[in-house]
Short mmCIF file of C-alpha atoms in Angstrom, two decimals:
data_model
loop_
_atom_site.label_atom_id
_atom_site.label_comp_id
_atom_site.label_asym_id
_atom_site.label_seq_id
_atom_site.Cartn_x
_atom_site.Cartn_y
_atom_site.Cartn_z
CA UNK X 1 -53.88 -10.23 40.42
CA UNK X 2 -50.31 -9.66 41.59
CA UNK X 3 -49.21 -12.88 39.90
CA UNK X 4 -50.69 -11.77 36.58
CA UNK X 5 -48.80 -8.44 36.79
CA UNK X 6 -45.56 -10.10 37.91
CA UNK X 7 -45.23 -12.61 35.09
CA UNK X 8 -45.22 -10.08 32.20
CA UNK X 9 -42.77 -7.93 34.13
CA UNK X 10 -40.49 -10.93 34.73
CA UNK X 11 -40.65 -11.88 31.06
CA UNK X 12 -39.71 -8.33 30.07
CA UNK X 13 -36.76 -8.33 32.43
CA UNK X 14 -35.55 -11.68 31.15
CA UNK X 15 -35.56 -10.34 27.60
CA UNK X 16 -32.90 -7.75 28.36
CA UNK X 17 -29.44 -8.72 27.09
CA UNK X 18 -26.97 -9.76 29.73
CA UNK X 19 -23.80 -7.75 30.27
CA UNK X 20 -21.76 -10.46 28.55
CA UNK X 21 -23.82 -10.31 25.35
CA UNK X 22 -23.97 -6.54 25.02
CA UNK X 23 -21.74 -5.05 22.35
CA UNK X 24 -18.44 -3.84 23.76
CA UNK X 25 -17.61 -0.16 23.52
CA UNK X 26 -15.20 0.42 20.64
CA UNK X 27 -11.64 1.14 21.74
CA UNK X 28 -10.11 4.61 21.52
CA UNK X 29 -8.10 3.45 18.51
CA UNK X 30 -11.25 2.44 16.66
CA UNK X 31 -13.10 5.63 17.59
CA UNK X 32 -10.23 7.83 16.50
CA UNK X 33 -9.82 5.95 13.22
CA UNK X 34 -13.54 6.39 12.61
CA UNK X 35 -13.16 10.15 13.13
CA UNK X 36 -10.18 10.20 10.78
CA UNK X 37 -12.22 8.46 8.05
CA UNK X 38 -14.96 11.09 8.36
CA UNK X 39 -12.54 13.75 7.15
CA UNK X 40 -12.39 13.16 3.36
CA UNK X 41 -8.75 13.92 2.58
CA UNK X 42 -9.10 12.84 -1.05
CA UNK X 43 -6.23 13.13 -3.50
CA UNK X 44 -7.54 13.69 -7.00
CA UNK X 45 -5.29 13.25 -10.02
CA UNK X 46 -6.36 16.73 -11.06
CA UNK X 47 -4.80 18.68 -8.20
CA UNK X 48 -7.13 21.61 -8.87
CA UNK X 49 -9.98 19.40 -7.63
CA UNK X 50 -8.38 18.72 -4.21
CA UNK X 51 -10.13 20.31 -1.25
CA UNK X 52 -7.22 21.20 1.00
CA UNK X 53 -9.49 22.54 3.73
CA UNK X 54 -10.17 18.88 4.58
CA UNK X 55 -6.41 18.34 5.00
CA UNK X 56 -6.23 21.32 7.37
CA UNK X 57 -9.18 19.86 9.29
CA UNK X 58 -7.29 16.59 9.54
CA UNK X 59 -4.31 18.39 11.06
CA UNK X 60 -6.58 20.01 13.64
CA UNK X 61 -8.09 16.62 14.46
CA UNK X 62 -4.63 15.16 15.04
CA UNK X 63 -3.58 18.09 17.27
CA UNK X 64 -6.72 17.71 19.41
CA UNK X 65 -6.52 13.92 19.60
CA UNK X 66 -2.78 13.48 20.21
CA UNK X 67 -1.65 16.36 22.42
CA UNK X 68 1.49 14.68 23.80
CA UNK X 69 2.87 13.87 20.35
CA UNK X 70 2.33 17.48 19.30
CA UNK X 71 3.71 19.08 22.48
CA UNK X 72 6.70 16.86 23.25
CA UNK X 73 7.96 15.99 19.79
CA UNK X 74 9.21 18.34 17.11
CA UNK X 75 6.51 18.70 14.46
CA UNK X 76 7.31 20.09 11.02
CA UNK X 77 4.83 20.77 8.25
CA UNK X 78 6.35 19.90 4.89
CA UNK X 79 5.07 21.18 1.54
CA UNK X 80 2.06 22.73 3.25
CA UNK X 81 0.26 19.56 4.28
CA UNK X 82 2.62 16.64 5.04
CA UNK X 83 3.71 16.15 8.65
CA UNK X 84 7.05 15.05 10.13
CA UNK X 85 7.39 14.18 13.83
CA UNK X 86 10.91 13.94 15.29
CA UNK X 87 11.58 12.18 18.59
CA UNK X 88 15.27 12.84 19.46
CA UNK X 89 17.15 9.82 20.79
CA UNK X 90 19.51 9.82 23.75
CA UNK X 91 22.39 8.53 21.58
CA UNK X 92 23.02 10.93 18.68
CA UNK X 93 25.63 8.57 17.19
CA UNK X 94 22.87 6.19 16.07
CA UNK X 95 21.33 6.75 12.65
CA UNK X 96 17.59 7.57 12.78
CA UNK X 97 14.78 5.24 11.75
CA UNK X 98 11.82 6.53 9.75
CA UNK X 99 8.24 5.24 10.00
CA UNK X 100 6.23 6.44 7.03
CA UNK X 101 2.48 6.45 6.34
CA UNK X 102 0.03 8.69 4.45
CA UNK X 103 -3.34 10.14 5.26
CA UNK X 104 -4.62 11.01 1.78
CA UNK X 105 -7.07 8.55 0.19
CA UNK X 106 -8.29 7.74 -3.29
CA UNK X 107 -11.71 8.97 -4.46
CA UNK X 108 -14.78 6.78 -4.57
CA UNK X 109 -15.39 5.97 -8.23
CA UNK X 110 -18.34 8.08 -9.42
CA UNK X 111 -21.45 5.98 -9.84
CA UNK X 112 -20.44 3.38 -7.25
CA UNK X 113 -21.43 5.32 -4.13
CA UNK X 114 -24.63 3.29 -3.71
CA UNK X 115 -22.66 0.03 -3.85
CA UNK X 116 -21.14 0.68 -0.45
CA UNK X 117 -22.78 -1.11 2.50
CA UNK X 118 -22.24 2.05 4.51
CA UNK X 119 -21.28 5.49 3.08
CA UNK X 120 -17.58 5.70 2.31
CA UNK X 121 -16.86 8.66 4.59
CA UNK X 122 -19.29 7.92 7.39
CA UNK X 123 -16.79 5.89 9.47
CA UNK X 124 -19.50 3.44 10.48
CA UNK X 125 -18.70 0.85 13.16
CA UNK X 126 -20.89 -2.18 12.43
CA UNK X 127 -20.78 -5.97 12.05
CA UNK X 128 -17.37 -6.26 13.69
CA UNK X 129 -15.79 -3.81 11.27
CA UNK X 130 -14.98 -0.15 10.80
CA UNK X 131 -16.09 0.81 7.28
CA UNK X 132 -14.83 3.60 5.07
CA UNK X 133 -12.28 4.95 2.63
CA UNK X 134 -8.87 4.89 4.30
CA UNK X 135 -9.78 2.21 6.86
CA UNK X 136 -6.92 0.15 5.42
CA UNK X 137 -5.06 2.47 3.04
CA UNK X 138 -3.59 4.19 4.97
CA UNK X 139 -5.24 6.03 7.81
CA UNK X 140 -5.14 2.85 9.89
CA UNK X 141 -1.33 3.13 9.92
CA UNK X 142 -1.40 6.83 10.74
CA UNK X 143 -3.75 6.41 13.67
CA UNK X 144 -2.08 3.22 14.99
CA UNK X 145 1.29 5.02 14.96
CA UNK X 146 -0.01 8.07 16.81
CA UNK X 147 -1.92 5.94 19.35
CA UNK X 148 1.32 4.11 20.09
CA UNK X 149 3.31 7.36 20.34
CA UNK X 150 0.80 8.85 22.75
CA UNK X 151 0.99 5.74 24.97
CA UNK X 152 4.80 5.66 24.93
CA UNK X 153 5.07 9.35 25.74
CA UNK X 154 2.56 9.03 28.59
CA UNK X 155 4.58 6.11 29.98
CA UNK X 156 7.86 8.03 29.97
CA UNK X 157 9.61 6.00 27.28
CA UNK X 158 12.81 7.55 25.89
CA UNK X 159 14.32 6.07 22.71
CA UNK X 160 18.08 5.71 22.35
CA UNK X 161 17.79 6.20 18.59
CA UNK X 162 16.16 9.24 17.02
CA UNK X 163 12.80 8.21 15.60
CA UNK X 164 11.07 9.96 12.71
CA UNK X 165 7.42 9.69 11.72
CA UNK X 166 6.23 11.05 8.39
CA UNK X 167 2.61 11.33 7.29
CA UNK X 168 2.37 12.24 3.63
CA UNK X 169 -0.51 14.07 2.03
CA UNK X 170 -0.21 13.03 -1.65
CA UNK X 171 1.03 9.44 -1.81
CA UNK X 172 -1.98 8.40 -3.86
CA UNK X 173 -0.87 10.73 -6.66
CA UNK X 174 2.85 10.01 -6.51
CA UNK X 175 4.18 11.87 -3.47
CA UNK X 176 5.87 14.55 -5.59
CA UNK X 177 5.05 17.23 -3.02
CA UNK X 178 4.96 15.32 0.24
CA UNK X 179 7.43 12.43 0.13
CA UNK X 180 9.87 14.20 -2.20
CA UNK X 181 10.15 17.20 0.09
CA UNK X 182 10.19 15.11 3.27
CA UNK X 183 13.09 13.13 1.83
CA UNK X 184 15.01 16.30 0.92
CA UNK X 185 14.42 17.68 4.43
CA UNK X 186 15.69 14.46 6.04
CA UNK X 187 18.70 14.27 3.72
CA UNK X 188 19.74 17.77 4.68
CA UNK X 189 19.23 17.24 8.40
CA UNK X 190 20.24 13.61 9.00
CA UNK X 191 22.14 12.45 5.94
CA UNK X 192 21.35 8.73 6.11
CA UNK X 193 18.80 6.55 7.88
CA UNK X 194 19.44 3.20 9.52
CA UNK X 195 16.27 1.91 7.88
CA UNK X 196 12.73 2.86 6.99
CA UNK X 197 9.37 1.21 7.66
CA UNK X 198 6.88 2.08 4.91
CA UNK X 199 3.49 0.89 3.71
CA UNK X 200 3.08 -2.12 1.48
CA UNK X 201 3.04 -5.27 3.59
CA UNK X 202 0.55 -6.68 6.07
CA UNK X 203 -0.53 -9.72 8.06
CA UNK X 204 -2.69 -11.97 5.89
CA UNK X 205 -5.10 -14.60 7.16
CA UNK X 206 -6.17 -17.50 4.94
CA UNK X 207 -3.48 -16.90 2.36
CA UNK X 208 -3.62 -19.96 0.06
CA UNK X 209 0.19 -20.07 0.10
CA UNK X 210 0.07 -20.76 3.85
CA UNK X 211 -3.34 -22.22 4.77
CA UNK X 212 -4.25 -22.29 8.44
CA UNK X 213 -1.58 -19.81 9.54
CA UNK X 214 -1.20 -16.03 9.55
CA UNK X 215 1.47 -14.67 7.21
CA UNK X 216 3.18 -11.41 8.20
CA UNK X 217 4.64 -10.08 4.97
CA UNK X 218 7.58 -7.68 5.16
CA UNK X 219 8.01 -6.59 1.57
CA UNK X 220 11.67 -5.99 0.77
CA UNK X 221 11.05 -4.49 -2.66
CA UNK X 222 8.44 -3.10 -4.99
CA UNK X 223 8.08 -3.01 -8.73
CA UNK X 224 8.97 -0.03 -10.86
CA UNK X 225 5.89 1.59 -12.42
CA UNK X 226 6.27 2.85 -15.97
CA UNK X 227 3.87 3.70 -18.78
CA UNK X 228 4.86 3.64 -22.45
CA UNK X 229 2.96 5.65 -25.04
CA UNK X 230 2.71 3.95 -28.42
CA UNK X 231 1.63 6.08 -31.39
CA UNK X 232 1.16 5.53 -35.09
CA UNK X 233 0.50 7.99 -37.89
CA UNK X 234 -1.17 6.89 -41.11
CA UNK X 235 -3.13 7.99 -44.09
CA UNK X 236 -6.56 9.28 -43.15
CA UNK X 237 -9.60 10.12 -45.17
CA UNK X 238 -13.26 9.32 -45.74
CA UNK X 239 -14.38 5.94 -44.52
CA UNK X 240 -15.98 5.25 -47.90
CA UNK X 241 -12.46 4.99 -49.32
CA UNK X 242 -10.54 2.70 -46.91
CA UNK X 243 -6.77 3.07 -46.76
CA UNK X 244 -4.20 0.32 -46.60
CA UNK X 245 -2.16 1.94 -43.86
CA UNK X 246 -4.83 2.33 -41.15
CA UNK X 247 -3.29 3.82 -37.98
CA UNK X 248 -5.75 2.05 -35.68
CA UNK X 249 -5.13 -1.33 -37.25
CA UNK X 250 -1.36 -0.92 -37.14
CA UNK X 251 -1.37 0.17 -33.53
CA UNK X 252 -3.77 -2.64 -32.65
CA UNK X 253 -1.30 -5.18 -34.03
CA UNK X 254 1.46 -3.67 -31.90
CA UNK X 255 -0.54 -3.71 -28.66
CA UNK X 256 -1.82 -7.22 -29.39
CA UNK X 257 1.77 -8.43 -29.69
CA UNK X 258 2.56 -7.00 -26.25
CA UNK X 259 -0.57 -8.51 -24.74
CA UNK X 260 -0.06 -11.93 -26.31
CA UNK X 261 3.65 -12.19 -25.42
CA UNK X 262 4.11 -11.62 -21.70
CA UNK X 263 7.59 -11.45 -20.25
CA UNK X 264 9.15 -14.75 -19.26
CA UNK X 265 8.70 -15.63 -15.59
CA UNK X 266 11.77 -15.56 -13.40
CA UNK X 267 12.40 -16.50 -9.78
CA UNK X 268 14.45 -13.76 -8.14
CA UNK X 269 14.90 -12.27 -4.69
CA UNK X 270 12.88 -11.52 -2.65
CA UNK X 271 10.30 -14.02 -3.97
CA UNK X 272 12.86 -16.82 -3.89
CA UNK X 273 13.52 -15.89 -0.24
CA UNK X 274 9.81 -15.94 0.51
CA UNK X 275 9.45 -19.44 -0.92
CA UNK X 276 12.40 -20.63 1.18
CA UNK X 277 10.71 -19.45 4.37
CA UNK X 278 7.32 -20.86 3.31
CA UNK X 279 8.94 -24.16 2.34
CA UNK X 280 10.20 -24.65 5.86
CA UNK X 281 6.59 -24.50 7.08
CA UNK X 282 5.01 -26.54 4.29
CA UNK X 283 5.04 -30.29 4.04
CA UNK X 284 4.83 -32.68 1.11
CA UNK X 285 6.06 -32.12 -2.40
CA UNK X 286 5.05 -28.45 -2.36
CA UNK X 287 7.32 -27.73 0.59
CA UNK X 288 10.11 -29.78 -0.95
CA UNK X 289 9.89 -27.77 -4.15
CA UNK X 290 10.03 -24.45 -2.29
CA UNK X 291 13.06 -25.57 -0.30
CA UNK X 292 14.88 -26.96 -3.32
CA UNK X 293 14.48 -24.26 -5.96
CA UNK X 294 17.68 -25.32 -7.70
CA UNK X 295 15.76 -28.40 -8.77
CA UNK X 296 12.10 -27.35 -8.83
CA UNK X 297 12.21 -23.75 -10.11
CA UNK X 298 10.66 -24.68 -13.52
CA UNK X 299 7.69 -26.27 -11.75
CA UNK X 300 7.35 -23.34 -9.35
CA UNK X 301 7.50 -20.81 -12.16
CA UNK X 302 4.96 -22.70 -14.24
CA UNK X 303 2.49 -22.85 -11.36
CA UNK X 304 2.98 -19.26 -10.19
CA UNK X 305 2.89 -17.70 -13.65
CA UNK X 306 -0.46 -19.34 -14.43
CA UNK X 307 -2.14 -18.12 -11.26
CA UNK X 308 -3.40 -14.52 -11.40
CA UNK X 309 -2.74 -14.13 -7.66
CA UNK X 310 0.98 -14.96 -7.99
CA UNK X 311 1.96 -14.30 -11.58
CA UNK X 312 2.96 -10.71 -10.86
CA UNK X 313 5.51 -12.05 -8.34
CA UNK X 314 7.54 -13.81 -11.02
CA UNK X 315 7.34 -11.58 -14.09
CA UNK X 316 7.27 -8.01 -15.24
CA UNK X 317 3.65 -7.43 -16.23
CA UNK X 318 2.10 -5.77 -19.25
CA UNK X 319 -1.33 -4.11 -19.34
CA UNK X 320 -2.80 -2.17 -22.28
CA UNK X 321 -4.84 0.45 -20.45
CA UNK X 322 -5.80 3.25 -22.88
CA UNK X 323 -6.50 3.57 -26.60
CA UNK X 324 -7.30 6.84 -28.31
CA UNK X 325 -8.07 7.32 -32.02
CA UNK X 326 -10.65 8.89 -34.29
CA UNK X 327 -12.95 11.88 -34.14
CA UNK X 328 -15.96 10.65 -36.13
CA UNK X 329 -17.36 7.29 -37.19
CA UNK X 330 -16.97 7.98 -40.92
CA UNK X 331 -13.46 9.46 -40.75
CA UNK X 332 -10.30 7.34 -40.87
CA UNK X 333 -7.97 8.89 -38.27
CA UNK X 334 -4.49 9.97 -39.17
CA UNK X 335 -3.14 9.17 -35.73
CA UNK X 336 -3.74 6.55 -33.02
CA UNK X 337 -2.27 6.39 -29.56
CA UNK X 338 -2.20 3.74 -26.81
CA UNK X 339 -0.95 3.64 -23.22
CA UNK X 340 0.65 0.44 -21.96
CA UNK X 341 1.45 0.15 -18.25
CA UNK X 342 4.29 -2.05 -17.05
CA UNK X 343 5.30 -3.15 -13.53
CA UNK X 344 8.90 -4.22 -13.65
CA UNK X 345 10.73 -6.76 -11.50
CA UNK X 346 13.43 -5.16 -9.34
CA UNK X 347 16.29 -6.16 -11.62
CA UNK X 348 14.68 -4.79 -14.82
CA UNK X 349 15.48 -1.27 -16.03
CA UNK X 350 13.16 0.92 -18.06
CA UNK X 351 15.83 1.13 -20.76
CA UNK X 352 15.85 -2.66 -21.05
CA UNK X 353 12.06 -2.65 -21.18
CA UNK X 354 11.96 -0.19 -24.11
CA UNK X 355 14.51 -2.29 -26.00
CA UNK X 356 12.45 -5.42 -25.47
CA UNK X 357 9.21 -3.70 -26.50
CA UNK X 358 10.77 -2.27 -29.65
CA UNK X 359 12.15 -5.68 -30.65
CA UNK X 360 8.85 -7.44 -30.01
CA UNK X 361 6.71 -4.93 -31.94
CA UNK X 362 9.27 -4.89 -34.78
CA UNK X 363 7.57 -2.01 -36.58
CA UNK X 364 9.50 1.24 -37.13
CA UNK X 365 6.22 3.05 -37.78
CA UNK X 366 5.26 2.63 -34.11
CA UNK X 367 6.75 5.42 -32.04
CA UNK X 368 7.52 4.47 -28.41
CA UNK X 369 7.85 7.13 -25.71
CA UNK X 370 8.32 6.65 -21.99
CA UNK X 371 6.55 8.91 -19.52
CA UNK X 372 8.52 10.01 -16.48
CA UNK X 373 9.13 7.24 -13.98
CA UNK X 374 10.67 6.85 -10.53
CA UNK X 375 13.23 4.08 -10.11
CA UNK X 376 12.26 1.82 -7.22
CA UNK X 377 14.67 1.33 -4.29
CA UNK X 378 16.98 -1.71 -4.19
CA UNK X 379 15.90 -4.94 -2.56
CA UNK X 380 16.27 -4.52 1.20
CA UNK X 381 18.39 -7.05 3.05
CA UNK X 382 17.03 -9.77 5.31
CA UNK X 383 20.46 -10.17 6.89
CA UNK X 384 20.26 -7.10 9.10
CA UNK X 385 19.50 -6.30 12.71
CA UNK X 386 16.66 -4.13 11.37
CA UNK X 387 14.87 -7.09 9.76
CA UNK X 388 15.39 -9.20 12.87
CA UNK X 389 14.01 -6.39 15.04
CA UNK X 390 10.92 -6.19 12.85
CA UNK X 391 10.47 -9.96 12.97
CA UNK X 392 10.83 -10.07 16.76
CA UNK X 393 8.47 -7.13 17.25
CA UNK X 394 5.75 -8.70 15.08
CA UNK X 395 6.02 -12.05 16.86
CA UNK X 396 5.89 -10.39 20.27
CA UNK X 397 2.33 -9.33 19.37
CA UNK X 398 1.40 -12.17 17.00
CA UNK X 399 3.43 -15.19 18.17
CA UNK X 400 1.74 -17.60 15.77
CA UNK X 401 2.31 -15.52 12.63
CA UNK X 402 4.99 -16.59 10.17
CA UNK X 403 7.10 -13.59 9.19
CA UNK X 404 8.06 -13.85 5.52
CA UNK X 405 9.89 -11.56 3.11
CA UNK X 406 8.03 -10.54 -0.03
CA UNK X 407 7.68 -8.07 -2.87
CA UNK X 408 4.99 -5.45 -3.38
CA UNK X 409 3.64 -5.82 -6.90
CA UNK X 410 2.13 -2.32 -6.76
CA UNK X 411 4.07 0.89 -6.03
CA UNK X 412 4.33 3.42 -3.22
CA UNK X 413 6.20 6.69 -2.84
CA UNK X 414 9.30 4.94 -1.42
CA UNK X 415 11.32 5.78 -4.59
CA UNK X 416 11.56 9.29 -3.16
CA UNK X 417 13.49 7.88 -0.18
CA UNK X 418 15.90 5.59 -2.00
CA UNK X 419 18.87 7.91 -1.40
CA UNK X 420 18.37 7.83 2.38
CA UNK X 421 18.78 4.09 3.01
CA UNK X 422 19.08 0.86 1.04
CA UNK X 423 16.86 -0.89 3.55
CA UNK X 424 13.22 0.04 3.16
CA UNK X 425 10.89 -2.47 4.78
CA UNK X 426 7.23 -2.30 3.76
CA UNK X 427 4.83 -3.39 6.50
CA UNK X 428 1.34 -2.25 7.48
CA UNK X 429 0.70 -2.95 11.17
CA UNK X 430 -2.69 -4.60 10.65
CA UNK X 431 -4.21 -8.01 9.98
CA UNK X 432 -6.70 -8.69 7.20
CA UNK X 433 -8.54 -11.61 5.69
CA UNK X 434 -7.67 -12.27 2.06
CA UNK X 435 -11.14 -11.14 1.02
CA UNK X 436 -10.91 -7.89 2.92
CA UNK X 437 -7.54 -7.05 1.36
CA UNK X 438 -9.33 -6.74 -1.97
CA UNK X 439 -11.33 -3.76 -0.67
CA UNK X 440 -8.24 -1.50 -0.72
CA UNK X 441 -9.03 1.26 -3.26
CA UNK X 442 -12.35 -0.51 -3.84
CA UNK X 443 -15.91 -0.62 -2.58
CA UNK X 444 -16.56 -1.42 1.10
CA UNK X 445 -13.00 -0.81 2.30
CA UNK X 446 -12.98 -1.92 5.92
CA UNK X 447 -10.87 -3.09 8.85
CA UNK X 448 -11.95 -5.46 11.57
CA UNK X 449 -12.17 -3.93 15.04
CA UNK X 450 -9.72 -6.49 16.42
CA UNK X 451 -7.25 -5.65 13.67
CA UNK X 452 -7.43 -1.94 14.41
CA UNK X 453 -6.58 -2.61 18.05
CA UNK X 454 -3.79 -5.01 17.14
CA UNK X 455 -2.38 -2.38 14.78
CA UNK X 456 -1.74 -0.11 17.71
CA UNK X 457 0.01 -2.90 19.61
CA UNK X 458 2.13 -3.77 16.57
CA UNK X 459 3.06 -0.13 16.08
CA UNK X 460 4.11 0.17 19.68
CA UNK X 461 6.29 -2.92 19.43
CA UNK X 462 7.89 -1.78 16.16
CA UNK X 463 8.64 1.69 17.54
CA UNK X 464 10.25 0.30 20.71
CA UNK X 465 12.30 -2.18 18.69
CA UNK X 466 13.66 0.67 16.57
CA UNK X 467 14.26 3.00 19.50
CA UNK X 468 16.06 0.45 21.64
CA UNK X 469 18.69 -1.19 19.43
#
C-alpha cells in the first residue's frame, strides 16, 4: 500500500523543473525598461493629440527609479518635458561630452494593433525578449544610460570631464521643442562640446556585409531630410469634355521622371571608410575590392546601388509619397499637387537638389517649393581621441565585435546640435539581430533580454571613457 502511494508522489516530484531549467528572474534593467514601455509617451504629428500627462508620469517614474541620479546630479527640465542631467567634472578646463537619447515613441498605426504578438504598451517579457513600443527606439537607451549612472554614482565614480545627459521628448516629430531648446541651453552655458553621442547606430548580428561577426556601427553622419512640393495648375471642367492640359497628367509625368531617374550612386565618406574597415576583415575578391576602392569603386557602386539594403548608402534617394488632386470623379481638377521626399548624401545641398530636380523635370509649368528643412551636421572624424574612446569602450564589453564607421540613412534631431560640435557620433548601446532591427517603428518592436543587459554595460563603459580622458 505504501509503495503504491510512494510511486505517484515520486513521479510528481520528478516532474518539477530543476533549478537550472527554471526561467531566470529578469534583471533590474529589463524590469525598469518594461515599466518605461508601459507609459505610452507617444508623439503625434498633430501636437494637439499628445497626452502630456503620460510624459509627466514618465518623469515621476524616473525620479522614483533613479534616486541617485536625481539627487546628486543637476537636473533641468527643458521646454516643459525634456530632461538634462549635468554631472560636473573635476577638471573644468575640459569641454563637456553630451549623451543624447529620447523617450517619446511613435504611435502604433491604427488598425494594426491586433498584429502585435503582445500589446504594444504592455511591456511583456516573453520568449527571451521584452516586447513593446520603445523597446529599441529609444527607451532602451534612456534606461541603459540611467542604470549606468545609478551604478557609477553608487560606486563613488567622479568624472574628470563634465558629462551631460539629455532625454528629449519630441524627437519623433523633429525635436523643435526638446532638442532645439536643449541645444540653446547648452550653447549658452558651455559654448562648445568635445563630442556628442547620439542615437542612430547599433551592434548588428548577422549583417550580410560581415557574416559570422557582430558589427558595431558608429554612424559618423546622417542624411538631410527634405520634402519638395510639386504643383501644376491646368484647365479644369466637366469630364465629358476632356482638356489637353490635364493637371494630373502633367504632374504625373513630372513625378514619373523623378522616380525613373534616380541620382547617380557615389562612394563618399563615411561609407568609403566603412568599406575600408570591412575589407580588412573580409577575404577573397570582395575584401580586395573594399580595400582597393581606387580600382574597384565602379563594381562596388554597381552592387550596392542595386541592393535595396545598401543603395541608400551610395545615393541621394527619391520617394514620391503623396499625390493630391480632384474633388469628384466627373470633374477635371484645375490643380494637382505631389510630395516628393529626398534623403540627401552629406555633401549634397538642398539648393543643388532643387536645381537638379528642375532640370530633370524640364517643365516650367511645374512649380517646385521646398518645405523647411534642417541641415545635417558635418561628417564626424574618425581621427579623434573621441572615436578611439568609443571604439575601446565598445570592445571592452564586446571584444569580438568589429567597430565600423557608417552613415545613418534616416534622420534624427542631431541637426539641432550641429553648432555645438563637429563630432557627433551616433551609437545605440544595444545589440540586435538584422530581423529585429526591422521592428523599429513597426509591429512587434522588441529587444532581447541579453541585449538590454548588455546595453547597460555598454553605457557604463562609454560614460567612463568620456569622463576619464
